[in-house]
mmCIF file of C-alpha atoms and ligand atoms in Angstrom:
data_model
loop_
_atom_site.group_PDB
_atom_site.id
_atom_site.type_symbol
_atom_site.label_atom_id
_atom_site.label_comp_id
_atom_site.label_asym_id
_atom_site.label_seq_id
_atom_site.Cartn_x
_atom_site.Cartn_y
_atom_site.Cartn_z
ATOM 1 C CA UNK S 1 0.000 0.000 0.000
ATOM 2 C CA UNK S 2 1.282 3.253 -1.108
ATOM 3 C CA UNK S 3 0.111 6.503 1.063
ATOM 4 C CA UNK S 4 1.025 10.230 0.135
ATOM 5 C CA UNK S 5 0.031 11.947 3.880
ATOM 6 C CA UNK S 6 -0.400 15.753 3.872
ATOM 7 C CA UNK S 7 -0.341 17.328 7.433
ATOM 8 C CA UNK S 8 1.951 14.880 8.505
ATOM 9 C CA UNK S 9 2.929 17.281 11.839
ATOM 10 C CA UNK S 10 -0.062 17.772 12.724
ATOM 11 C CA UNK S 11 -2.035 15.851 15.636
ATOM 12 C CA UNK S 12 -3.782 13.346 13.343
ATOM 13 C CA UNK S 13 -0.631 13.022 10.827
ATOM 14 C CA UNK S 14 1.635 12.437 13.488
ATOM 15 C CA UNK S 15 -0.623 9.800 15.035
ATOM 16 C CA UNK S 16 -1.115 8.518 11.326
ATOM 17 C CA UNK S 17 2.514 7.877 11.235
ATOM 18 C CA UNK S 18 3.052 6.250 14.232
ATOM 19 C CA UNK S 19 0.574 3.451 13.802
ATOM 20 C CA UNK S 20 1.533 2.928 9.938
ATOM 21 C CA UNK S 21 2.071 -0.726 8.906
ATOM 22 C CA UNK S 22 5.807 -1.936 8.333
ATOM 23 C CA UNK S 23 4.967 -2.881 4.968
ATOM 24 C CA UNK S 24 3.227 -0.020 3.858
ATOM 25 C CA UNK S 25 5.036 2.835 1.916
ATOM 26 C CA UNK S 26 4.808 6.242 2.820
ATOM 27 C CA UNK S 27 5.624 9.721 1.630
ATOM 28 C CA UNK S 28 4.532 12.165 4.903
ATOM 29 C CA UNK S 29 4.503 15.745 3.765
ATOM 30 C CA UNK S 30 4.054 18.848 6.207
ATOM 31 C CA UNK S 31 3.535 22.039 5.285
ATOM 32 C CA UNK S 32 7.578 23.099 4.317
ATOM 33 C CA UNK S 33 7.986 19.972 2.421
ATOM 34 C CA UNK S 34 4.309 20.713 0.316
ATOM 35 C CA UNK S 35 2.103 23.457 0.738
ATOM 36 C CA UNK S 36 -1.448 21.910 -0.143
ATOM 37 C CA UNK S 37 -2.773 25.402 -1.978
ATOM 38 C CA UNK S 38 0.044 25.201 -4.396
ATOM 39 C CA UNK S 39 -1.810 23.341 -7.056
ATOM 40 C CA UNK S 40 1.244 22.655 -9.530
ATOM 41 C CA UNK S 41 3.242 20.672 -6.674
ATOM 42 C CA UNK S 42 0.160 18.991 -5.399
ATOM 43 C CA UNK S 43 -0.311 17.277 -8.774
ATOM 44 C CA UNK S 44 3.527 17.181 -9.322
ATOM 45 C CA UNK S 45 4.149 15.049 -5.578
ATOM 46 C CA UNK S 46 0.706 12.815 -6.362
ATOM 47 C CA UNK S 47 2.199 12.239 -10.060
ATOM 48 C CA UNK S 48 5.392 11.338 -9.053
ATOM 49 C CA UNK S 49 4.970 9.303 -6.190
ATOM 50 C CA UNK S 50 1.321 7.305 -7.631
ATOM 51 C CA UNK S 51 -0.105 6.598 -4.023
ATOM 52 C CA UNK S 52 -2.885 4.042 -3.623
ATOM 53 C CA UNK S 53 -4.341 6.529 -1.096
ATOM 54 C CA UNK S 54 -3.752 10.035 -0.932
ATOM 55 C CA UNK S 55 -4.764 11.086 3.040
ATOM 56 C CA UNK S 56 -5.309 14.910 4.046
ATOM 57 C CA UNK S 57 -4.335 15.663 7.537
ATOM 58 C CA UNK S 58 -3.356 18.688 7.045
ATOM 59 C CA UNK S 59 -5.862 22.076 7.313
ATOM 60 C CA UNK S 60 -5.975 25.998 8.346
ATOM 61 C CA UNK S 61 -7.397 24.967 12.357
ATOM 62 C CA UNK S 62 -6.869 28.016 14.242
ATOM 63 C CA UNK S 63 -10.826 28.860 14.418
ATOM 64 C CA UNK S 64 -10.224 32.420 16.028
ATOM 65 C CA UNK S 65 -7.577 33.324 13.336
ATOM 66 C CA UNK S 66 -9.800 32.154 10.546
ATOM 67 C CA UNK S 67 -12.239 35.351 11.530
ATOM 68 C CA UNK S 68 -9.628 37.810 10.549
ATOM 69 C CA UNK S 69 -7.681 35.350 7.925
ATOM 70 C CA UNK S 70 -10.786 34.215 5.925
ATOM 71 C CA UNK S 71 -8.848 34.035 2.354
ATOM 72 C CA UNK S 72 -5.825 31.630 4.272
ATOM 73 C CA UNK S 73 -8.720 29.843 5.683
ATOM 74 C CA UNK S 74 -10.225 28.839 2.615
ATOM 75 C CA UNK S 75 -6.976 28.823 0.271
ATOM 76 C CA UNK S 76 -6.025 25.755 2.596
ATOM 77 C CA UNK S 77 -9.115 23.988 3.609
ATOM 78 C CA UNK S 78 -11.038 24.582 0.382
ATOM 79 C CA UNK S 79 -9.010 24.958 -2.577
ATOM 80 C CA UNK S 80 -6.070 22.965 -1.033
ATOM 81 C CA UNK S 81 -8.402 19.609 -0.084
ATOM 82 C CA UNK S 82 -9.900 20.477 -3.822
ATOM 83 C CA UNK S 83 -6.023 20.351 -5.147
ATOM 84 C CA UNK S 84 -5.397 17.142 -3.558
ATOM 85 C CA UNK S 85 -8.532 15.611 -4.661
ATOM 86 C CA UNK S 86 -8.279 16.310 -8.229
ATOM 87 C CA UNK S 87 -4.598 14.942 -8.114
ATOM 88 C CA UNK S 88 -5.901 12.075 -6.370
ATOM 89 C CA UNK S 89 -8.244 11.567 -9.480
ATOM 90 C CA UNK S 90 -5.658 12.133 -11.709
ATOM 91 C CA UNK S 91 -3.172 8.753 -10.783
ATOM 92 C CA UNK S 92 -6.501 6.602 -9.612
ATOM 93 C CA UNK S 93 -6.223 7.209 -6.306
ATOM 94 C CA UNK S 94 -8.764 7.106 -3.060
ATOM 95 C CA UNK S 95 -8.912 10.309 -1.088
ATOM 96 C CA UNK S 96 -9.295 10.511 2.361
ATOM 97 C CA UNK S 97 -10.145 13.654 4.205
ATOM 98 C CA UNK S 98 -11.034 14.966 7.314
ATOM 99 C CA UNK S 99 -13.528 17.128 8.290
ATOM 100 C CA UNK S 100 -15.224 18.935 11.659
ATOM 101 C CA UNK S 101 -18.342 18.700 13.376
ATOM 102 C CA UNK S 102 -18.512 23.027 13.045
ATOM 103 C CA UNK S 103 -20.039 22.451 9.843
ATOM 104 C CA UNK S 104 -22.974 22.107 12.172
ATOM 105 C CA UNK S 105 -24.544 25.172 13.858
ATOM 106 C CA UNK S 106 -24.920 22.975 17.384
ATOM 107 C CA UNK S 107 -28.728 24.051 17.670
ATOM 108 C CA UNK S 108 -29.950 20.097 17.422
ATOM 109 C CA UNK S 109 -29.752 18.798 20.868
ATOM 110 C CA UNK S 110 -29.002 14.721 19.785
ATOM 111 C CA UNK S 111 -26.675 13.496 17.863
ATOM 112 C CA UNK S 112 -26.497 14.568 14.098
ATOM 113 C CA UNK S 113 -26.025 12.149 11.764
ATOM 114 C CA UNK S 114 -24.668 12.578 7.837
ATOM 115 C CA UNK S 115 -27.997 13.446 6.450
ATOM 116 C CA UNK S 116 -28.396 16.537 8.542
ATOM 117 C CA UNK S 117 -27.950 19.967 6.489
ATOM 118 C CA UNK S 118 -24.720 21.870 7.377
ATOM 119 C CA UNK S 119 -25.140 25.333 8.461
ATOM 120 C CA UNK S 120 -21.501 26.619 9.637
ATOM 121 C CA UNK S 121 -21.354 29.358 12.193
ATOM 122 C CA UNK S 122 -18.147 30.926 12.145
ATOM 123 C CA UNK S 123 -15.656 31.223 8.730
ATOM 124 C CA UNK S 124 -13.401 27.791 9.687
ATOM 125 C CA UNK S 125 -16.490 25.956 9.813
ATOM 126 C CA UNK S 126 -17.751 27.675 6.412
ATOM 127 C CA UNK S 127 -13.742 26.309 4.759
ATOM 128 C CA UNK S 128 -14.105 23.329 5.903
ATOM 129 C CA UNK S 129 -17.651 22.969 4.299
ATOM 130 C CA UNK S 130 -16.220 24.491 1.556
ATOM 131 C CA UNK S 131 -13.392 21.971 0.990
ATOM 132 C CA UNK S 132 -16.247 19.066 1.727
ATOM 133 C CA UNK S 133 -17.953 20.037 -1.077
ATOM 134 C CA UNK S 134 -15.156 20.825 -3.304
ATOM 135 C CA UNK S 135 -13.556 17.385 -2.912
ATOM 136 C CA UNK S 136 -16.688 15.082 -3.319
ATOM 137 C CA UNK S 137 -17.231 17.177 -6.549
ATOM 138 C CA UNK S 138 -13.788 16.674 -7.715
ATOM 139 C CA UNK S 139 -13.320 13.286 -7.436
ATOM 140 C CA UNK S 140 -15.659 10.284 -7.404
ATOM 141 C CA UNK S 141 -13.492 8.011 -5.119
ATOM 142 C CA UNK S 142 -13.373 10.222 -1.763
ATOM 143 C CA UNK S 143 -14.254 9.496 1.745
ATOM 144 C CA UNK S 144 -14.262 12.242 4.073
ATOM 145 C CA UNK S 145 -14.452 11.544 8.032
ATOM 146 C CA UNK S 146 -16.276 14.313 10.192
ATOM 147 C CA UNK S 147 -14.778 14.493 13.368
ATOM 148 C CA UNK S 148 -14.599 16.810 16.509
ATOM 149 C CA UNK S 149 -12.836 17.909 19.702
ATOM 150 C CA UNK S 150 -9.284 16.783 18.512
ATOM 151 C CA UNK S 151 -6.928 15.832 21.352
ATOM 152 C CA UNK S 152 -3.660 13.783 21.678
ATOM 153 C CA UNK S 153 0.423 13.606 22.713
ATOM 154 C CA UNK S 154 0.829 16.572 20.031
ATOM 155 C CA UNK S 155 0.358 19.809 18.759
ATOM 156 C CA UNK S 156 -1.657 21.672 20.353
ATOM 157 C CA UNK S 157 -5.342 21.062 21.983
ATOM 158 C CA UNK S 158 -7.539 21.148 25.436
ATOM 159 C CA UNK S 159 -5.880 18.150 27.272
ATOM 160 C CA UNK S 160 -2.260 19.995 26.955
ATOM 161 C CA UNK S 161 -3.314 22.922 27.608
ATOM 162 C CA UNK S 162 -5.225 21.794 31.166
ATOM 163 C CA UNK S 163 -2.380 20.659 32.273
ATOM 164 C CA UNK S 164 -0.247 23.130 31.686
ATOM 165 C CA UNK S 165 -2.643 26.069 33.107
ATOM 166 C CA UNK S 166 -3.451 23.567 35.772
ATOM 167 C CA UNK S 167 -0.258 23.820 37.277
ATOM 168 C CA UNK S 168 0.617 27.390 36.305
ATOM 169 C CA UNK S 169 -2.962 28.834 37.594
ATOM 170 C CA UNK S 170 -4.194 27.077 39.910
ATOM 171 C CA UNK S 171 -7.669 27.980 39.180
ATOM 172 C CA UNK S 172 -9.677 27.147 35.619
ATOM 173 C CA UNK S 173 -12.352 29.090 34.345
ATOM 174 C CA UNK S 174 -13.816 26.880 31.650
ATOM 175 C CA UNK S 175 -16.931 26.847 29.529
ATOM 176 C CA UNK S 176 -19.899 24.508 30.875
ATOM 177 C CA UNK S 177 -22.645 25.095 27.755
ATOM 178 C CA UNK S 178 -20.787 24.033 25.042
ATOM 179 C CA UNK S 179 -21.169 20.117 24.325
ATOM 180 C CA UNK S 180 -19.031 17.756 22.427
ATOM 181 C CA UNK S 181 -17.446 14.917 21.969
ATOM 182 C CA UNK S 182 -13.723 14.679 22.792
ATOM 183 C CA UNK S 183 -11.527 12.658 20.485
ATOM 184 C CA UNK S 184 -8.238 10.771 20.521
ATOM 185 C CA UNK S 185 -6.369 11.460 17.090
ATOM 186 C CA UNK S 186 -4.922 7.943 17.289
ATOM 187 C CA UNK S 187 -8.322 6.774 16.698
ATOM 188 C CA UNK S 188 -8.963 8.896 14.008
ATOM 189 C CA UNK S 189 -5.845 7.901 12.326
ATOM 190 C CA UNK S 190 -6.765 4.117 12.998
ATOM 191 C CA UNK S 191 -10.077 4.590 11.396
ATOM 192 C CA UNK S 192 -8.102 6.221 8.334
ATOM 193 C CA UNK S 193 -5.772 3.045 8.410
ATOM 194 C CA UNK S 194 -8.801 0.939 8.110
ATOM 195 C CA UNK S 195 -9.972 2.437 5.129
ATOM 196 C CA UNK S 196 -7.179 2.894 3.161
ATOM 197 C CA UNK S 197 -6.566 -0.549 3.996
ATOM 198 C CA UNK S 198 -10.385 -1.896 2.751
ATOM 199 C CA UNK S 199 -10.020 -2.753 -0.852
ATOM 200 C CA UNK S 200 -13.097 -1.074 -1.642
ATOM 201 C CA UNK S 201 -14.810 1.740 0.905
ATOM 202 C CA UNK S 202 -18.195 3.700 -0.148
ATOM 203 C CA UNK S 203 -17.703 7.069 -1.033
ATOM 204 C CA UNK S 204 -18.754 10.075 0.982
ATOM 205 C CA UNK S 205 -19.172 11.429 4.495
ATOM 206 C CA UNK S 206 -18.653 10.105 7.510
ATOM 207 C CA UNK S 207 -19.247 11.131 11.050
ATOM 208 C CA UNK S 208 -16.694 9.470 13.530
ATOM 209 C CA UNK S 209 -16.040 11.215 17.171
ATOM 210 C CA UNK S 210 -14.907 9.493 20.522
ATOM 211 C CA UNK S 211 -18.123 8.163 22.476
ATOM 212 C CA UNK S 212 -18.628 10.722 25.545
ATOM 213 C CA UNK S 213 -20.593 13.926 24.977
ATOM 214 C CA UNK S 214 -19.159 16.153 27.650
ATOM 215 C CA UNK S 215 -18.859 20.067 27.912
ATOM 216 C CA UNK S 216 -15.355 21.580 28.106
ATOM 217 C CA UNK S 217 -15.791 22.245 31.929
ATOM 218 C CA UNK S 218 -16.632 18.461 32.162
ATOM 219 C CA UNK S 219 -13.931 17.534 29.934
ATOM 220 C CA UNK S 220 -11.302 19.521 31.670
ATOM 221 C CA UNK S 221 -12.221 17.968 35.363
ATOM 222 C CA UNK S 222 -11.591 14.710 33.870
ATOM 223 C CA UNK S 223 -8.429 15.262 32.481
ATOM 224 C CA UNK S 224 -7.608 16.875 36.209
ATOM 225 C CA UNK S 225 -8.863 13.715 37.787
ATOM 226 C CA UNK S 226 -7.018 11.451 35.236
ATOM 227 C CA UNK S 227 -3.978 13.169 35.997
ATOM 228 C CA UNK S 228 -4.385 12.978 39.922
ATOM 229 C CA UNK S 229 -3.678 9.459 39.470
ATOM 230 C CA UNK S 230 -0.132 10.639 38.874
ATOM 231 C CA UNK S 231 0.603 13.811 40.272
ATOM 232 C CA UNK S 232 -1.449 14.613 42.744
ATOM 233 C CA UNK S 233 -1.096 18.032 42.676
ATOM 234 C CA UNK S 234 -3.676 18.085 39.638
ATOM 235 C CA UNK S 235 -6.081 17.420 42.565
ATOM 236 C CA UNK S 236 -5.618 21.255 43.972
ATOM 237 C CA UNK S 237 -6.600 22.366 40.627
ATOM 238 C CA UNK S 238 -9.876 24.798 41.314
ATOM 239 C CA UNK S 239 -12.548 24.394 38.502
ATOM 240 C CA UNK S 240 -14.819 27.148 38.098
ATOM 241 C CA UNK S 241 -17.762 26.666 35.432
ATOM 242 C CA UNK S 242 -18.577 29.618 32.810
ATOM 243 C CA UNK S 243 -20.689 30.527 29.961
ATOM 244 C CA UNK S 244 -19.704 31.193 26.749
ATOM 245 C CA UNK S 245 -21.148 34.306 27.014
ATOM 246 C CA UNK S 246 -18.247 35.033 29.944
ATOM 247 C CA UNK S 247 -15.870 33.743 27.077
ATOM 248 C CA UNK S 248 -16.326 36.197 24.375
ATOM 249 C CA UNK S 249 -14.215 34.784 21.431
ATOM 250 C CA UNK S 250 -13.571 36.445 17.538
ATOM 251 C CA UNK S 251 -15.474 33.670 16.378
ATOM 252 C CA UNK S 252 -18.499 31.697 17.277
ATOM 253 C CA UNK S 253 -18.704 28.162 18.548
ATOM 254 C CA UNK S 254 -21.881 25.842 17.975
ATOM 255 C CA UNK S 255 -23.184 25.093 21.200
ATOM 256 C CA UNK S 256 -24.018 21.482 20.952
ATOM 257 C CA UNK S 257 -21.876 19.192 18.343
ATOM 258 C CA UNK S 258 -22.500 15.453 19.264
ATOM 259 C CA UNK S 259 -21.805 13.439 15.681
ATOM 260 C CA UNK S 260 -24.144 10.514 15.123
ATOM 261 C CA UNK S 261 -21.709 7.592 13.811
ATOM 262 C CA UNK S 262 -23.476 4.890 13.463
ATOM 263 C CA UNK S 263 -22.828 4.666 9.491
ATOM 264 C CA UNK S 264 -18.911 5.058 10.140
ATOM 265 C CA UNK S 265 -19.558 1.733 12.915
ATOM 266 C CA UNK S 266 -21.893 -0.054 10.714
ATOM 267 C CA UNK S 267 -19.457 -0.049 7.729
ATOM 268 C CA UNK S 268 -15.848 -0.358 9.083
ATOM 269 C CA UNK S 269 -14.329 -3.606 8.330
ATOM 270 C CA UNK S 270 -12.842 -3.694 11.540
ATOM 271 C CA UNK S 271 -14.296 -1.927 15.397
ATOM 272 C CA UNK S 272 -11.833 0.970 16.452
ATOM 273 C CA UNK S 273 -11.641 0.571 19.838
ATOM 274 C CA UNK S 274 -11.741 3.717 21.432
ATOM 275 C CA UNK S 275 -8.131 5.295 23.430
ATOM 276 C CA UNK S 276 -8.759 6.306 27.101
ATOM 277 C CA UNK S 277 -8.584 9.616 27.967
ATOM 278 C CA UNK S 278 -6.460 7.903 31.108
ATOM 279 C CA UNK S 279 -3.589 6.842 28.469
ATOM 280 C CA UNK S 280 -2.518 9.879 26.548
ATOM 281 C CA UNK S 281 -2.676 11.948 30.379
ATOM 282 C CA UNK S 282 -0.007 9.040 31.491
ATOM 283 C CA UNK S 283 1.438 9.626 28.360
ATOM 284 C CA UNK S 284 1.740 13.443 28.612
ATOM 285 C CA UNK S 285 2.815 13.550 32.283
ATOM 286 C CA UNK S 286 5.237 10.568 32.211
HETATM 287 N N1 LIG Z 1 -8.207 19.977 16.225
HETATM 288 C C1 LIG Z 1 -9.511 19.777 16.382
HETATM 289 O O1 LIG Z 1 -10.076 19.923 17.482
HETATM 290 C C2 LIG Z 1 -10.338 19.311 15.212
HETATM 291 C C3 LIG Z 1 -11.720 19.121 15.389
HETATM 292 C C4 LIG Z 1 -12.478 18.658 14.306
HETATM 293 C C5 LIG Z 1 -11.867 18.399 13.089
HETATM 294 N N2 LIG Z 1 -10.533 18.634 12.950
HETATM 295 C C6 LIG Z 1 -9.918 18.368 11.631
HETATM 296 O O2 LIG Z 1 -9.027 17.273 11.775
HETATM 297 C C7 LIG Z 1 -7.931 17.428 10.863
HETATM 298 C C8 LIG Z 1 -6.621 17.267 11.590
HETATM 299 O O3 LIG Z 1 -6.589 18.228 12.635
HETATM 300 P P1 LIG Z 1 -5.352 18.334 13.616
HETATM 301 O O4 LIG Z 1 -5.871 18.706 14.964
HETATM 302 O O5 LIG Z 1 -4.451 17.158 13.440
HETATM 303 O O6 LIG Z 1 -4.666 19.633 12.992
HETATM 304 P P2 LIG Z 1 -3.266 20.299 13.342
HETATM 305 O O7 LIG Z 1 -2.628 19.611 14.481
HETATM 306 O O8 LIG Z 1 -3.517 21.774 13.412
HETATM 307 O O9 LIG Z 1 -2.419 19.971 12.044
HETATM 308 C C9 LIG Z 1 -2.720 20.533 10.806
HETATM 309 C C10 LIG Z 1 -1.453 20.539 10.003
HETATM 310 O O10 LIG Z 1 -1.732 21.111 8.730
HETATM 311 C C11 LIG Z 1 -0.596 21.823 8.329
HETATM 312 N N3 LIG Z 1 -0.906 22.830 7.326
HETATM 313 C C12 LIG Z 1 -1.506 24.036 7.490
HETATM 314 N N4 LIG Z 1 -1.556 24.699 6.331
HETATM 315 C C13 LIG Z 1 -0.965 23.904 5.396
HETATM 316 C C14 LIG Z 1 -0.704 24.029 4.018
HETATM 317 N N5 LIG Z 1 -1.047 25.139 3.334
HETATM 318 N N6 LIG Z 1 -0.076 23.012 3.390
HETATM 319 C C15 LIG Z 1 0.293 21.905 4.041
HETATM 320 N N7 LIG Z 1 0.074 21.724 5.370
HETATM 321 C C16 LIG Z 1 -0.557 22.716 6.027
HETATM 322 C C17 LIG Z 1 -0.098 22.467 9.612
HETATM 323 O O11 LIG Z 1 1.260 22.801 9.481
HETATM 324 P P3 LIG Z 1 1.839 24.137 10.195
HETATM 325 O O12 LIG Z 1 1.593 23.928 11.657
HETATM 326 O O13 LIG Z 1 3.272 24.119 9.795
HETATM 327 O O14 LIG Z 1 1.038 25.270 9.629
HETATM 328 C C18 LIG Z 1 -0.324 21.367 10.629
HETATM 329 O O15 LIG Z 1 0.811 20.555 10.807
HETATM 330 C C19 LIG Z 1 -8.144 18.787 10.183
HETATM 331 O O16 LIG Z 1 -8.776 18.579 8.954
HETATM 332 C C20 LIG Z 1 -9.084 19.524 11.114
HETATM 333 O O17 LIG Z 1 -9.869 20.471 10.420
HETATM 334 C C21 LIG Z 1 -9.751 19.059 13.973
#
């Protein structure tokens, strides 16, 4: 199996990379090494290299930023995913991509499922639905995984960044009415594994999160009690619940985000068990 992997520092790519079969080949690009908008070296890598699968983990996924950077925004997670599609086309290739539950306005209070109509809230979401769109237009053989609340060893995200203020603070002020579903990249780069691995996989969208619909204030005493278990000075850690209205940010966040993913389940050759939480906090702290 030959895999051409965009993003390849990111959380996902990383995790990608790490669980990669022996016997697989891989080219990992970041974004020195190929810059996804550039259209000419897109094609030119894909050409060159003839993957079975191309997989994009890489994307524009600083939400606030994306208010004031709209046209970076969509350069990378529109007309970049459309680049790498069309090259994917071009050599026969699958294409894998993933997507974000904020193509979903969070009104719905249950789960939403892959028939539900998108309706982004803030610019990222409106790229990302952008690049959705762009991609299943472009080329016929493309799967594209919805997923939310990213998390893992690297990069940033919420779990590092908990334990780091944890310890620095002292006291958390963290948002209690905003609901999600907190997932381990490993997972999500398992799940990719498993498809690039199928010899055939039905086209188009797919919802795939971790399991436990939690708000961030939730989320954040878990991570606190997870890492009690090693240091328990995480235990001292004060958690104060807010609003987002106390949490003014440049761009807005749907309130409620819980994927439905039964399709994803139903379909995947083989279950994805799900990481604890408990294991990438041991990870982080040892
Ligand atoms: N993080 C979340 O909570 C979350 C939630 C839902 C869905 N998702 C989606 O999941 C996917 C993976 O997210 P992640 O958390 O792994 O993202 P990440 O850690 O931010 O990694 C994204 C990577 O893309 C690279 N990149 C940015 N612009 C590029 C360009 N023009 N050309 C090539 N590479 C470029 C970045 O490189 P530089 O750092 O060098 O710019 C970075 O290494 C993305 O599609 C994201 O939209 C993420």
């Amino acid at each position: 199996m030959r895999i051409l992997l965009t993003g390849s520092k990111g959380q996902v790519g990383q995790c990608f990379k790490d669980r990669l079969p022996e016997d697989w080949e891989l080219i990992a690009t970041d974004s020195k090494t190929l810059d996804i908008t550039d259209a000419a070296s897109v094609l030119n890598i894909v050409k060159s290299f003839e993957p079975d699968v191309v997989i994009n983990a890489a994307a524009y996924t600083h939400v606030d930023k994306a208010e004031e950077h709209a046209d970076t925004a969509f350069a990378v997670n529109a007309l970049g995913t459309e680049n790498l599609a069309l090259a994917a086309k071009a050599v026969g290739a699958r294409f894998l991509h993933i997507s974000t539950d904020f193509v979903f306005d969070g009104s719905i209070p249950h789960p939403v499922s892959e028939h539900q109509a998108p309706l982004p809230v803030n610019v990222y979401g409106h790229s990302k639905l952008a690049g959705e769109l762009l991609a299943l237009n472009a080329h016929i053989d493309t799967v594209i995984i919805r997923t939310s609340w990213v998390y893992s060893e690297y990069g940033h995200n919420f779990v590092k960044s908990i334990l780091r203020r944890g310890l620095e603070d002292g006291t958390l002020n963290i948002v209690s009415d905003q609901v999600g579903c907190p997932t381990y990249a490993g997972d999500i780069a398992q799940v990719l594994l498993e498809i690039a691995a199928a010899p055939q996989f039905p086209r188009g969208l797919y919802h795939y999160s971790g399991k436990q619909r939690v708000s961030w204030y939730e989320f954040a005493r878990q991570i606190l009690a997870a890492a009690d278990k090693r240091n328990p000075q995480y235990g001292e850690v004060k958690v104060n619940a807010i609003t987002i209205a106390d949490y003014p940010t440049p761009a807005r966040r749907p309130p409620y985000t819980v994927l439905d993913t039964q399709r994803l389940h139903e379909i995947l050759p083989h279950p994805v068990p799900e990481t604890p939480l408990q294991d990438t906090v041991d990870r982080l702290l040892a």
